[in-house]
XYZ file of N, CA and C in Angstrom:
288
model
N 0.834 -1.192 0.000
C 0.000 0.000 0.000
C 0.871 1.244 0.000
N 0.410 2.359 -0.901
C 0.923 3.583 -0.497
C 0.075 4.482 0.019
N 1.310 5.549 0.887
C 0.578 6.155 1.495
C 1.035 7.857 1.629
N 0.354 8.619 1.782
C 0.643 10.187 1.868
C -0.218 11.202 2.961
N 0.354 11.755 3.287
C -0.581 12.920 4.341
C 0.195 14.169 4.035
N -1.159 14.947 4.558
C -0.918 16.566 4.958
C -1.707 17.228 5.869
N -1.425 18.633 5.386
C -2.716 19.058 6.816
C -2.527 19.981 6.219
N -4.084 20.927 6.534
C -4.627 21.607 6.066
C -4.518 23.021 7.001
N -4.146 23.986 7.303
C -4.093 24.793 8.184
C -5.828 25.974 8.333
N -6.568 25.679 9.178
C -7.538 26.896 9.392
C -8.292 26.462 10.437
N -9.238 27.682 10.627
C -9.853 27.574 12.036
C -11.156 27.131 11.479
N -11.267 26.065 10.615
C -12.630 25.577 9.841
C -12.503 24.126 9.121
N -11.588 23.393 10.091
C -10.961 21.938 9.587
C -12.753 21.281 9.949
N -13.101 21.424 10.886
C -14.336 20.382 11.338
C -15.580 20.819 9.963
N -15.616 22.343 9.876
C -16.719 22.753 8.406
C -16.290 21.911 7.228
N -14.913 22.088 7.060
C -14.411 21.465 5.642
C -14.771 19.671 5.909
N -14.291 19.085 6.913
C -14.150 17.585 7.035
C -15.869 17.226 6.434
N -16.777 18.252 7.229
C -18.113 17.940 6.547
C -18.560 18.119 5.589
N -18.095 18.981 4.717
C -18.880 19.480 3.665
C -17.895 18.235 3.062
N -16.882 17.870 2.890
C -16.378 17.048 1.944
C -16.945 16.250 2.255
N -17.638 15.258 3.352
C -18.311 13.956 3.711
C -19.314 13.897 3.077
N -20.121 14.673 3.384
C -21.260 15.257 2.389
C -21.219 15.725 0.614
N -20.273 15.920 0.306
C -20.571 15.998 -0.858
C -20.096 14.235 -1.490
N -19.155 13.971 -1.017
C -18.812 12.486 -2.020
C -19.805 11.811 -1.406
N -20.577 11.319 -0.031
C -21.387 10.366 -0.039
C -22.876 10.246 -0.773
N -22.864 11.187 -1.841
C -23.658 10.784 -2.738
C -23.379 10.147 -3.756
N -21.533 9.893 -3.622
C -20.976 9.066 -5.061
C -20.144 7.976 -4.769
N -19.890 8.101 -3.583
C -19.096 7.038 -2.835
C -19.295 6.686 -1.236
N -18.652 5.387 -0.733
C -19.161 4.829 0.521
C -18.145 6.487 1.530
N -19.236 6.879 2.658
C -17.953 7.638 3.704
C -18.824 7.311 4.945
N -17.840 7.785 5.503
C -18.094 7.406 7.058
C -17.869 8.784 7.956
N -18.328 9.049 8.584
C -18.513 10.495 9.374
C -18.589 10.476 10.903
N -18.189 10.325 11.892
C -18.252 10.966 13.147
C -17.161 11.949 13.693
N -17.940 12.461 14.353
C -17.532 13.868 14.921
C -16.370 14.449 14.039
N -15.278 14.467 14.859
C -14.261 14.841 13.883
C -13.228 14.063 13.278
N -13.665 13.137 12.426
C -13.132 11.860 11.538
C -13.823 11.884 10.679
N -13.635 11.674 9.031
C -14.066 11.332 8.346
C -13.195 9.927 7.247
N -14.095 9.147 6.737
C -13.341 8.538 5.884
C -14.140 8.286 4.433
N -13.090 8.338 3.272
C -14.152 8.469 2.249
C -13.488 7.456 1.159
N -13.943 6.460 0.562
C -13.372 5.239 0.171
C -13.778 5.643 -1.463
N -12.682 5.634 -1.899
C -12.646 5.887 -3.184
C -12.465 4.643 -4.397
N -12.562 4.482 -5.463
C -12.112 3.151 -6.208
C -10.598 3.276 -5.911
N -9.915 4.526 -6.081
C -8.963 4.835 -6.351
C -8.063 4.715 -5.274
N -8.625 4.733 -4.049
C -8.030 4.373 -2.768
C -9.050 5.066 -1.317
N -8.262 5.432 -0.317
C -9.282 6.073 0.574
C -8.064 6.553 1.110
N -9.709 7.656 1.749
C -8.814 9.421 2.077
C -9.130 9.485 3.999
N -8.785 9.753 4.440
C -8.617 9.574 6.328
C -8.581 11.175 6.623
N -9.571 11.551 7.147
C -9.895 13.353 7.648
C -10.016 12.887 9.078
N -9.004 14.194 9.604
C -9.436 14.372 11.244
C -9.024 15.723 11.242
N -9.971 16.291 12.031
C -10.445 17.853 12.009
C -10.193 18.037 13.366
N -9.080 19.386 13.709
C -9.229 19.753 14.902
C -8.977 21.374 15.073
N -8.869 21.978 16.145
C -8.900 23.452 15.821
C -8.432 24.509 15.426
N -7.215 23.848 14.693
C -6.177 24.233 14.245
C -6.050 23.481 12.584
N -6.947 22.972 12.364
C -6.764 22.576 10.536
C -7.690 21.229 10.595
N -7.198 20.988 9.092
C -7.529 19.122 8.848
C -6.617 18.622 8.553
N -6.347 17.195 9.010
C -5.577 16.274 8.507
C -5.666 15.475 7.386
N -5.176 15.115 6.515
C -5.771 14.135 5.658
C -4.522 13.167 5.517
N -4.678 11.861 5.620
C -3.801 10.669 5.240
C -5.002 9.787 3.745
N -4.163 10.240 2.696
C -4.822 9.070 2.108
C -3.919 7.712 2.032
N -4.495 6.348 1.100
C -4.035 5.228 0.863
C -4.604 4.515 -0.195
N -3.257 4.089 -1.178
C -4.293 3.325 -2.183
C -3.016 2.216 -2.568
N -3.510 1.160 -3.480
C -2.579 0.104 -3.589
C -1.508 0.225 -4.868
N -1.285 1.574 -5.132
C -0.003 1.877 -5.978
C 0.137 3.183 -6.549
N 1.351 3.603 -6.627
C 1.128 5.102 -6.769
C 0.748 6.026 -7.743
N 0.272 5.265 -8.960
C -1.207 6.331 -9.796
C -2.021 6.152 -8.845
N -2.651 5.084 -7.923
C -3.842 5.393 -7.737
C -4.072 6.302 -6.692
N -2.984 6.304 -6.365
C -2.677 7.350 -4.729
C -2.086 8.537 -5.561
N -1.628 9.103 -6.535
C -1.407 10.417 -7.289
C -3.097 10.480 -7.516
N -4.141 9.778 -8.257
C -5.523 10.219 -8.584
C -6.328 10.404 -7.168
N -5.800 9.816 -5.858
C -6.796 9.769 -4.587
C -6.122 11.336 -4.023
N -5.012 11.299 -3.781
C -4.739 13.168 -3.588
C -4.836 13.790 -4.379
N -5.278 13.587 -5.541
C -5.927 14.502 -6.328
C -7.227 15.106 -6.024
N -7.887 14.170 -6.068
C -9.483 14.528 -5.542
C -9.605 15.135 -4.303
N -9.200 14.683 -3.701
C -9.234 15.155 -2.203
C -9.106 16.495 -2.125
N -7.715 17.059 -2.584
C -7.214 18.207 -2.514
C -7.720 18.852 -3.871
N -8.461 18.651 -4.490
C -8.945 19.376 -5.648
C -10.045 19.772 -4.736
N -10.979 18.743 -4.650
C -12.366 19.812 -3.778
C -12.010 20.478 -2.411
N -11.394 20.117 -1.476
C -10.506 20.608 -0.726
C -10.221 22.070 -0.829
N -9.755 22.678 -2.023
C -9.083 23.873 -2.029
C -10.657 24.464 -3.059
N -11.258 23.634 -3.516
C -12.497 24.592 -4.224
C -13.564 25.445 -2.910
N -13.580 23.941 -1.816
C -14.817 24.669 -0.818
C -13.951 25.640 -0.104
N -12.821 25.753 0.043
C -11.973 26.546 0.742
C -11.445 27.377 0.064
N -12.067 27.893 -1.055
C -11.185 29.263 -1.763
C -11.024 30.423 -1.277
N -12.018 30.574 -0.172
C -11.726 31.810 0.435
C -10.763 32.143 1.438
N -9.643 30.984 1.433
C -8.740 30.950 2.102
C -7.570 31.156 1.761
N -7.399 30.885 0.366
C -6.290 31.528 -0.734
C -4.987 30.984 -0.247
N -5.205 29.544 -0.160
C -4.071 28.864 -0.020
C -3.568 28.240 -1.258
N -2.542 27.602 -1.282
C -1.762 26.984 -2.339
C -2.119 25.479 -2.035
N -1.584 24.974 -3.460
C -1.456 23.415 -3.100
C -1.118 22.677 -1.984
N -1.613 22.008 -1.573
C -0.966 20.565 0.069
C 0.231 20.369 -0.388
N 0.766 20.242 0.729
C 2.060 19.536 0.222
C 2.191 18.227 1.038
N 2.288 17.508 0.008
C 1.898 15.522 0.734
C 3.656 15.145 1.034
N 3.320 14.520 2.024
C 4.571 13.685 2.679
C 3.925 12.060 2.539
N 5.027 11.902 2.601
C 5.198 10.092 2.967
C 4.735 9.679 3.816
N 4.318 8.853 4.688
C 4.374 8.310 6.078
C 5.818 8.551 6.705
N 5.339 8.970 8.119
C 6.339 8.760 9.182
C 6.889 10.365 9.375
């Protein structure tokens, strides 16, 4: 499996973790409590934890197109519901 994370810096990680839960679980399986989300993609799955200081995101998929197309998505709608924040691209790390 590969794997990548980042974090999201704002005082609106728990708004964002939802609105993204909410928008893919009309196209894909997610899972939602409090401040966790998980959203299972063909392409792999994406791991949100929201706290008051940003979001986290770890995704995972079983090779690295499919984990280049799973941080794609993520961080594509990611930075659309959050434009008013006028940040730049994530920058994904490795594990560890």
């Amino acid at each position: 499996m590969q794997e990548a994370t980042t974090r999201f810096a704002t005082e609106n990680g728990q708004k964002y973790l939802t609105q993204l839960c909410k928008h893919f679980a009309h196209k894909i399986d997610v899972t939602q409590a409090d401040d966790q989300g998980e959203l299972r993609f063909s392409c792999g799955t994406g791991y949100l934890q929201a706290d008051p200081d940003g979001l986290n995101i770890r995704v995972q998929s079983p090779d690295e197109a499919n984990l280049t197309d799973t941080k794609s998505v993520v961080e594509d709608h990611l930075l659309r519901f959050a434009f008013r924040e006028n940040s730049g691209p994530l920058l994904w790390q490795p594990p560890g």
